Coordinates of C-alpha atoms and ligand atoms in Angstrom, one line a residue:
M23 CA -111.3 -15.6 23.5
S24 CA -109.7 -13.4 25.8
A25 CA -106.9 -11.9 27.7
A26 CA -109.8 -9.7 28.7
E27 CA -108.6 -9.4 32.2
T28 CA -106.6 -6.3 31.6
K29 CA -109.8 -4.3 31.3
A30 CA -111.7 -6.2 34.0
P31 CA -115.1 -4.9 34.7
F32 CA -115.5 -7.0 37.9
V33 CA -116.2 -5.3 41.2
H34 CA -115.2 -8.4 43.1
K35 CA -112.1 -10.2 42.0
D36 CA -111.3 -13.8 42.8
D37 CA -107.6 -14.8 43.4
S38 CA -107.5 -16.4 39.9
Q39 CA -108.6 -13.2 38.3
L40 CA -105.9 -11.2 40.1
R41 CA -103.4 -13.8 39.1
Q42 CA -104.4 -13.7 35.5
K43 CA -104.3 -9.9 35.5
R44 CA -100.7 -10.0 36.8
M45 CA -99.6 -12.7 34.3
I46 CA -101.0 -10.7 31.4
A47 CA -99.6 -7.4 32.6
E48 CA -96.1 -9.0 33.0
H49 CA -96.3 -10.4 29.6
F50 CA -97.1 -7.0 28.0
T51 CA -94.3 -5.4 30.0
R52 CA -91.9 -8.0 28.7
L53 CA -93.1 -7.3 25.2
A54 CA -92.7 -3.6 25.7
R55 CA -89.1 -4.1 26.9
A56 CA -88.2 -6.5 24.1
P57 CA -86.4 -3.9 22.0
Q58 CA -84.1 -3.3 25.0
T59 CA -83.8 -6.8 26.3
G60 CA -83.3 -8.3 22.8
E61 CA -86.1 -10.8 23.3
K62 CA -87.7 -11.7 19.9
C63 CA -91.4 -11.9 19.3
V64 CA -93.7 -13.8 17.0
Y65 CA -97.1 -12.4 15.8
T66 CA -99.5 -15.3 15.5
F67 CA -103.3 -16.1 15.8
V68 CA -105.3 -17.8 18.5
P69 CA -106.9 -20.7 16.6
G70 CA -104.2 -23.3 15.9
N71 CA -101.5 -21.4 17.7
L72 CA -98.2 -23.1 18.4
T73 CA -97.5 -21.4 21.7
E74 CA -95.4 -24.3 23.2
L75 CA -93.3 -24.5 20.1
V76 CA -92.8 -20.8 19.9
R77 CA -91.9 -20.5 23.6
S78 CA -89.6 -23.5 23.5
F79 CA -87.4 -21.2 21.4
D80 CA -87.7 -18.4 24.0
L81 CA -89.8 -16.4 21.6
L82 CA -92.7 -14.3 22.8
P83 CA -96.1 -14.6 21.2
V84 CA -98.2 -11.6 20.3
L85 CA -101.8 -12.2 19.3
P86 CA -103.4 -9.5 17.1
E87 CA -107.0 -10.7 17.7
I88 CA -106.5 -10.3 21.4
N89 CA -105.1 -6.8 20.9
A90 CA -108.1 -5.9 18.8
L91 CA -110.6 -7.2 21.3
Q92 CA -108.7 -5.4 24.1
S93 CA -108.9 -2.2 22.0
G94 CA -112.7 -2.8 21.8
M95 CA -113.0 -3.2 25.5
R96 CA -111.0 0.0 26.1
G97 CA -113.1 2.1 23.8
K98 CA -110.4 2.5 21.3
S99 CA -111.7 0.5 18.4
R100 CA -114.1 3.1 16.9
E101 CA -111.1 5.4 16.3
Y102 CA -108.9 2.6 15.0
I103 CA -111.5 1.2 12.6
S104 CA -112.1 4.7 11.2
I105 CA -108.4 5.1 10.5
A106 CA -108.4 1.8 8.6
E107 CA -111.5 2.8 6.7
K108 CA -109.9 6.1 5.7
L109 CA -107.0 4.0 4.4
G110 CA -109.4 2.3 2.1
H111 CA -110.5 -0.8 3.9
S112 CA -114.1 -1.4 3.3
E113 CA -116.9 -1.5 5.9
D114 CA -117.3 -5.2 5.3
V115 CA -113.8 -6.2 6.2
C116 CA -113.4 -8.1 9.5
T117 CA -113.2 -5.4 12.2
Y118 CA -110.4 -7.2 14.1
V119 CA -108.2 -6.5 11.1
K120 CA -109.2 -2.9 10.8
C121 CA -108.9 -2.3 14.5
D122 CA -105.4 -3.9 14.5
L123 CA -104.3 -1.7 11.5
G124 CA -105.7 1.4 13.1
M125 CA -103.8 0.6 16.3
L126 CA -100.6 0.0 14.3
R127 CA -101.0 3.4 12.6
S128 CA -101.6 5.0 16.0
G129 CA -98.3 3.9 17.5
N130 CA -99.1 0.2 18.2
I131 CA -99.9 0.8 21.8
G132 CA -101.0 -2.4 23.4
P133 CA -103.7 -3.0 26.1
T134 CA -101.6 -2.0 29.0
G135 CA -100.7 1.4 27.4
E136 CA -97.2 0.2 26.4
K137 CA -95.9 0.0 22.9
L138 CA -95.9 -3.4 21.3
P139 CA -92.6 -4.5 19.6
D140 CA -92.5 -5.1 15.9
P141 CA -92.7 -8.7 15.0
D142 CA -89.5 -10.7 14.3
L143 CA -91.6 -13.3 12.6
L144 CA -95.2 -13.5 11.3
L145 CA -96.3 -17.0 12.0
L146 CA -99.6 -17.8 10.3
S147 CA -101.3 -21.0 11.4
Y148 CA -104.1 -21.2 8.8
T149 CA -107.1 -22.7 10.5
G150 CA -110.4 -22.2 8.7
C151 CA -110.5 -18.4 8.1
F152 CA -109.2 -16.9 4.9
T153 CA -109.1 -13.5 6.5
F154 CA -106.1 -14.6 8.6
M155 CA -104.1 -14.9 5.4
K156 CA -105.2 -11.5 4.1
W157 CA -104.5 -10.0 7.5
F158 CA -100.9 -11.2 7.5
E159 CA -100.5 -10.1 3.9
I160 CA -101.2 -6.6 5.1
L161 CA -98.9 -6.9 8.1
R162 CA -96.1 -8.2 5.8
Q163 CA -96.3 -4.9 3.9
E164 CA -95.9 -3.0 7.2
Y165 CA -93.0 -4.9 8.7
D166 CA -89.6 -6.0 7.5
C167 CA -89.7 -9.5 8.8
P168 CA -90.0 -13.1 7.6
V169 CA -93.3 -14.9 7.3
A170 CA -94.0 -18.6 7.9
M171 CA -97.2 -20.3 7.1
L172 CA -98.6 -23.6 8.4
H173 CA -101.4 -24.8 6.2
V174 CA -103.8 -26.7 8.4
P175 CA -106.2 -29.0 6.4
Y176 CA -109.9 -28.3 7.1
Q177 CA -111.8 -31.1 8.7
G178 CA -114.2 -31.3 5.7
E179 CA -115.0 -35.0 6.4
G180 CA -115.3 -34.4 10.1
R181 CA -112.2 -36.4 11.0
I182 CA -108.4 -36.2 11.1
T183 CA -106.7 -38.7 8.8
E184 CA -103.2 -40.0 9.0
A185 CA -102.3 -38.2 5.8
M186 CA -103.6 -34.9 7.2
R187 CA -101.5 -35.4 10.4
R188 CA -98.4 -36.3 8.4
Y189 CA -98.9 -33.2 6.1
V190 CA -98.9 -30.9 9.1
V191 CA -96.0 -32.6 10.9
E192 CA -94.0 -32.3 7.7
Q193 CA -94.6 -28.6 7.5
L194 CA -93.6 -28.2 11.1
R195 CA -90.3 -30.0 10.5
R196 CA -89.5 -28.4 7.1
E197 CA -90.9 -24.9 7.4
I198 CA -91.9 -23.8 10.8
I199 CA -89.1 -25.2 13.0
P200 CA -86.4 -23.9 10.7
A201 CA -88.0 -20.5 10.6
L202 CA -88.1 -20.4 14.4
E203 CA -84.5 -21.5 14.6
R204 CA -83.4 -18.7 12.2
V205 CA -85.3 -16.0 14.2
S206 CA -84.2 -17.2 17.6
G207 CA -80.7 -18.4 16.8
R208 CA -81.4 -21.6 18.8
R209 CA -81.7 -25.2 17.8
Y210 CA -84.9 -27.0 18.1
D211 CA -85.0 -28.8 21.5
E212 CA -87.6 -31.5 21.5
D213 CA -87.1 -32.4 25.2
R214 CA -87.9 -28.9 26.1
L215 CA -91.0 -28.9 23.9
R216 CA -92.1 -32.2 25.6
Q217 CA -91.8 -30.6 29.0
M218 CA -93.9 -27.6 27.9
L219 CA -96.5 -29.9 26.4
A220 CA -96.7 -31.8 29.7
L221 CA -97.4 -28.5 31.4
S222 CA -100.1 -27.7 28.8
A223 CA -101.8 -31.0 29.5
R224 CA -101.9 -30.3 33.2
A225 CA -103.5 -26.9 32.7
E226 CA -106.0 -28.5 30.3
D227 CA -106.8 -31.2 32.9
D228 CA -107.8 -28.4 35.3
L229 CA -109.6 -26.3 32.7
V230 CA -112.1 -29.0 31.7
P231 CA -113.7 -29.5 35.1
V232 CA -114.2 -25.7 35.2
L233 CA -116.1 -25.7 31.9
Q234 CA -118.0 -28.8 32.9
S235 CA -119.0 -27.5 36.3
A236 CA -121.8 -25.7 34.3
R237 CA -123.6 -29.1 34.0
N238 CA -124.7 -28.5 37.6
R239 CA -127.7 -26.6 38.6
P240 CA -127.2 -23.8 39.5
S241 CA -124.1 -23.5 37.3
P242 CA -121.2 -21.9 39.3
I243 CA -119.8 -20.3 36.2
D244 CA -121.0 -18.4 33.1
A245 CA -119.4 -20.3 30.3
Y246 CA -119.4 -17.5 27.8
F247 CA -119.0 -14.1 29.4
G248 CA -117.1 -15.6 32.3
G249 CA -115.6 -18.2 30.0
V250 CA -113.6 -15.8 28.0
Y251 CA -111.7 -14.8 31.1
Y252 CA -111.1 -18.5 32.0
L253 CA -109.7 -19.2 28.5
G254 CA -107.4 -16.1 28.5
P255 CA -104.2 -17.8 29.6
I256 CA -104.6 -21.0 27.6
F257 CA -105.6 -19.4 24.4
T258 CA -102.9 -16.7 24.4
A259 CA -99.3 -16.7 25.5
F260 CA -99.3 -19.0 28.5
R261 CA -99.9 -22.6 27.3
G262 CA -96.9 -24.7 28.3
T263 CA -95.9 -22.6 31.2
A264 CA -95.9 -23.2 35.0
E265 CA -97.9 -20.0 35.5
A266 CA -100.8 -21.5 33.4
V267 CA -100.7 -24.7 35.5
E268 CA -100.9 -22.6 38.7
Y269 CA -103.7 -20.4 37.3
Y270 CA -105.9 -23.3 36.3
R271 CA -105.3 -25.1 39.5
A272 CA -106.4 -22.0 41.5
L273 CA -109.4 -21.4 39.2
R274 CA -110.6 -25.0 39.5
G275 CA -110.3 -24.7 43.3
E276 CA -112.4 -21.6 43.3
V277 CA -115.1 -23.0 41.0
E278 CA -115.3 -26.2 43.0
Q279 CA -115.7 -24.2 46.1
R280 CA -118.6 -22.3 44.6
L281 CA -120.1 -25.5 43.4
C282 CA -120.0 -27.0 47.0
E283 CA -121.7 -23.8 48.3
G284 CA -124.4 -24.0 45.6
R285 CA -123.6 -20.5 44.4
G286 CA -124.2 -19.1 40.9
P287 CA -121.7 -17.3 38.7
V288 CA -120.0 -14.1 39.7
T289 CA -120.8 -11.3 37.2
P290 CA -119.6 -7.6 37.1
D291 CA -122.9 -6.7 38.8
G292 CA -122.7 -9.3 41.5
E293 CA -123.7 -12.9 41.9
I294 CA -126.6 -14.5 40.0
E295 CA -128.8 -15.6 42.8
E296 CA -131.6 -17.3 40.8
E297 CA -130.7 -19.2 37.6
R298 CA -133.8 -18.9 35.5
F299 CA -132.5 -19.8 32.0
R300 CA -129.7 -22.0 30.9
I301 CA -128.5 -21.1 27.5
V302 CA -125.9 -22.4 24.9
V303 CA -124.4 -19.7 22.8
E304 CA -122.8 -19.8 19.3
G305 CA -120.6 -16.9 18.1
P306 CA -118.2 -14.5 19.8
P307 CA -119.4 -11.8 22.3
N308 CA -119.5 -8.2 21.4
W309 CA -116.5 -6.5 23.1
T310 CA -117.3 -2.8 22.8
S311 CA -120.4 -3.2 25.1
F312 CA -119.3 -6.4 26.8
R313 CA -120.5 -5.5 30.3
E314 CA -123.8 -4.1 29.0
F315 CA -124.3 -7.2 26.9
W316 CA -123.6 -9.5 29.8
K317 CA -126.0 -7.5 32.1
M318 CA -128.8 -8.2 29.6
F319 CA -128.5 -11.8 30.5
T320 CA -127.9 -11.4 34.3
D321 CA -130.9 -9.1 34.6
E322 CA -133.0 -12.1 33.3
G323 CA -131.3 -14.7 35.4
A324 CA -129.9 -16.2 32.2
V325 CA -126.6 -18.2 32.6
V326 CA -124.7 -19.4 29.6
V327 CA -123.8 -23.0 30.4
A328 CA -121.8 -23.8 27.3
S329 CA -120.5 -21.8 24.3
T330 CA -118.6 -22.7 21.1
Y331 CA -116.6 -19.5 21.1
T332 CA -114.6 -20.7 24.1
K333 CA -113.5 -23.6 21.9
V334 CA -111.9 -21.5 19.1
G335 CA -108.5 -22.1 20.7
G336 CA -109.1 -25.8 21.4
V337 CA -111.9 -28.3 22.1
Y338 CA -110.5 -29.7 25.3
D339 CA -113.9 -30.8 26.8
F340 CA -114.3 -33.5 24.1
G341 CA -111.1 -35.1 25.2
F342 CA -108.2 -33.5 23.4
R343 CA -105.0 -33.0 25.5
H344 CA -101.5 -32.1 24.3
D345 CA -99.5 -35.3 24.4
P346 CA -95.8 -34.9 25.2
S347 CA -94.9 -38.3 23.9
R348 CA -95.8 -37.3 20.4
P349 CA -94.8 -33.6 20.3
L350 CA -95.3 -32.6 16.7
E351 CA -98.2 -35.0 16.0
T352 CA -100.0 -33.6 19.0
L353 CA -99.5 -30.0 17.8
A354 CA -100.8 -31.0 14.4
E355 CA -103.9 -32.6 16.0
Y356 CA -104.4 -29.5 18.2
C357 CA -104.4 -27.2 15.1
M358 CA -106.8 -29.4 13.2
G359 CA -109.1 -29.8 16.1
C360 CA -109.8 -26.1 16.9
Y361 CA -113.4 -25.1 16.5
T362 CA -112.6 -22.8 13.6
N363 CA -111.4 -25.8 11.7
L364 CA -114.6 -27.9 12.1
N365 CA -117.2 -28.3 9.4
L366 CA -120.9 -27.2 9.8
P367 CA -122.3 -30.7 10.6
D368 CA -119.7 -31.0 13.4
R369 CA -120.5 -27.6 14.7
V370 CA -124.2 -28.5 14.8
G371 CA -123.4 -31.8 16.5
M372 CA -121.4 -30.0 19.1
L373 CA -124.3 -27.5 19.8
C374 CA -126.8 -30.4 20.2
R375 CA -124.5 -32.2 22.5
Y376 CA -124.1 -29.1 24.7
L377 CA -127.9 -28.6 24.8
E378 CA -128.3 -32.1 26.1
E379 CA -125.3 -32.5 28.4
Y380 CA -125.8 -29.2 30.0
A381 CA -129.6 -29.5 30.3
A382 CA -129.9 -26.1 28.5
D383 CA -133.2 -24.4 27.7
G384 CA -132.2 -23.3 24.3
L385 CA -129.6 -22.0 21.8
L386 CA -128.8 -18.4 21.1
V387 CA -126.7 -17.4 18.1
N388 CA -124.8 -14.1 18.2
S389 CA -124.0 -13.5 14.6
I390 CA -121.1 -11.2 13.9
K391 CA -121.6 -8.8 11.1
S392 CA -118.0 -8.6 10.0
C393 CA -117.0 -12.2 10.6
N394 CA -118.0 -13.7 7.3
S395 CA -116.1 -16.9 8.0
F396 CA -118.2 -18.0 10.9
S397 CA -121.5 -16.2 10.4
A398 CA -122.1 -18.0 7.1
G399 CA -124.2 -21.0 7.8
Q400 CA -125.4 -20.0 11.3
L401 CA -129.0 -19.8 10.3
M402 CA -128.9 -23.2 8.8
M403 CA -127.2 -24.4 12.0
L404 CA -129.9 -22.8 14.1
R405 CA -132.7 -24.5 12.3
E406 CA -131.0 -27.8 12.3
V407 CA -130.3 -27.6 16.1
E408 CA -133.8 -26.5 16.7
S409 CA -135.3 -29.4 14.8
R410 CA -133.0 -32.0 16.3
S411 CA -133.3 -30.9 19.9
G412 CA -136.8 -29.5 20.0
K413 CA -135.5 -26.6 22.0
P414 CA -136.1 -23.0 21.1
A415 CA -133.3 -21.0 19.3
G416 CA -132.8 -17.3 19.2
F417 CA -130.8 -15.1 16.8
I418 CA -129.2 -11.7 17.5
E419 CA -126.6 -9.7 15.5
S420 CA -123.8 -7.5 16.7
D421 CA -120.1 -7.1 15.9
L422 CA -116.8 -7.8 17.6
V423 CA -115.3 -4.4 18.0
D424 CA -117.3 -2.0 15.8
P425 CA -119.6 -0.1 18.2
R426 CA -121.7 1.0 15.2
Y427 CA -123.1 -2.5 15.1
F428 CA -124.1 -2.9 18.7
S429 CA -127.7 -1.8 18.9
A430 CA -128.4 -2.2 22.6
A431 CA -132.2 -1.6 22.5
N432 CA -132.7 -4.0 19.6
I433 CA -130.6 -6.7 21.2
K434 CA -132.3 -6.3 24.6
N435 CA -135.7 -6.6 22.9
R436 CA -134.8 -9.7 21.1
L437 CA -133.3 -11.3 24.2
E438 CA -136.4 -10.5 26.2
S439 CA -138.7 -12.1 23.5
Y440 CA -136.4 -15.1 23.4
F441 CA -136.5 -15.6 27.2
Q442 CA -140.3 -15.2 27.1
M443 CA -140.5 -17.9 24.4
I444 CA -138.6 -20.3 26.6
E445 CA -140.9 -19.5 29.5
Q446 CA -144.0 -20.2 27.3
K447 CA -142.6 -23.5 26.2
R448 CA -142.0 -24.4 29.8
R449 CA -145.5 -23.5 30.8
K450 CA -146.9 -25.5 27.9
A451 CA -144.8 -28.5 28.8
S452 CA -145.9 -28.5 32.4
A453 CA -149.6 -27.8 31.6
Ligands
LIG9 S1 -113.3 -13.1 9.9 FE1 -113.9 -14.0 11.8 S2 -112.6 -15.8 12.1 FE2 -111.6 -14.5 10.5 S3 -110.2 -13.2 11.6 FE3 -112.1 -12.0 11.5 S4 -113.2 -12.5 13.4 FE4 -111.5 -14.1 13.2

């Protein structure tokens, strides 16, 4: 997920992209000035983030995964990872963590070249990945600040029960809100939270048609490479703000315009004129060679019509919206509903549904070497999706921000073979 816009590779920029770039730059400038202005900040993670709640206390969110992926896009991650490995962190550790640590040891300079403030609170919303917990244990040793943890129950049975909801709401009331009150010096203001949640729902209402526009042929968007830009504001610091509402309204307008004109997605190398393959992707993109990776698809006329990665910060396209009438309950449901908190059968079901609803030609898994949490089970998922859908599946491997694990020639080869396989299936079907 991405605030990837700060290192935008696009030649042509739509208004929404420029707007996003401005929003993110302003946010980082505000963070850089926080030590002078006295604004306080909260380090927290993307999946299960409590952005509206945090911002209702006038606290500023900082997302370490976003900083790590930004470092990857800016060519800094190799150096940062090497610093962390010299400190003793093994090659197998999640590279987001090592990149973040290396950045911290190198002065904590954020994506816009300005120093990030130290956290006033480490807020861990624990959704599905054990590494999140270890990551904040490390940060706790580095910073003199309190830690608050929200334990989000895993959807092992594939549903959210009343007991699970109550359990999360109780923690919000007893642990998280008091921690935010202590750090901010403000009282919890539920009316303000409701207003912010209403803004979230409006932004979400405009995001979903953008994602679902890819059901059309040709798709006006790329829902993976382009998708990470579209998700930037809603997955990071802007949910619950008027800026996010305006951004998604503008984005929706642009996408609907492209749809009316029958145009394909905009890519860094221009517009895709002929959509030859429609693909569903599981797994995050590689950030160190993001543009090169994307070009391997555009060169073949391959458009990603749906992806699970763009759901790690919320599965809005299956109906979830923040509900201002039930502020804490809705936050609890949001945290439990993120993709990272879903079990394997639900992830398989989601992929099959995307293949069908988006009339895709096949599934591609980009398995991330250092993300043990989500790479585990992907081969089983691939086989299951293949056998249920009858559509061909492909498997490639790379990493998030460690350039040592992006082998361009190897990935290109595999992609070409995969697209040929789809072509052959098509020929057979029409023979
Ligand atoms: S292991 Fe995977 S899910 Fe966990 S923090 Fe790293 S990249 Fe994110």
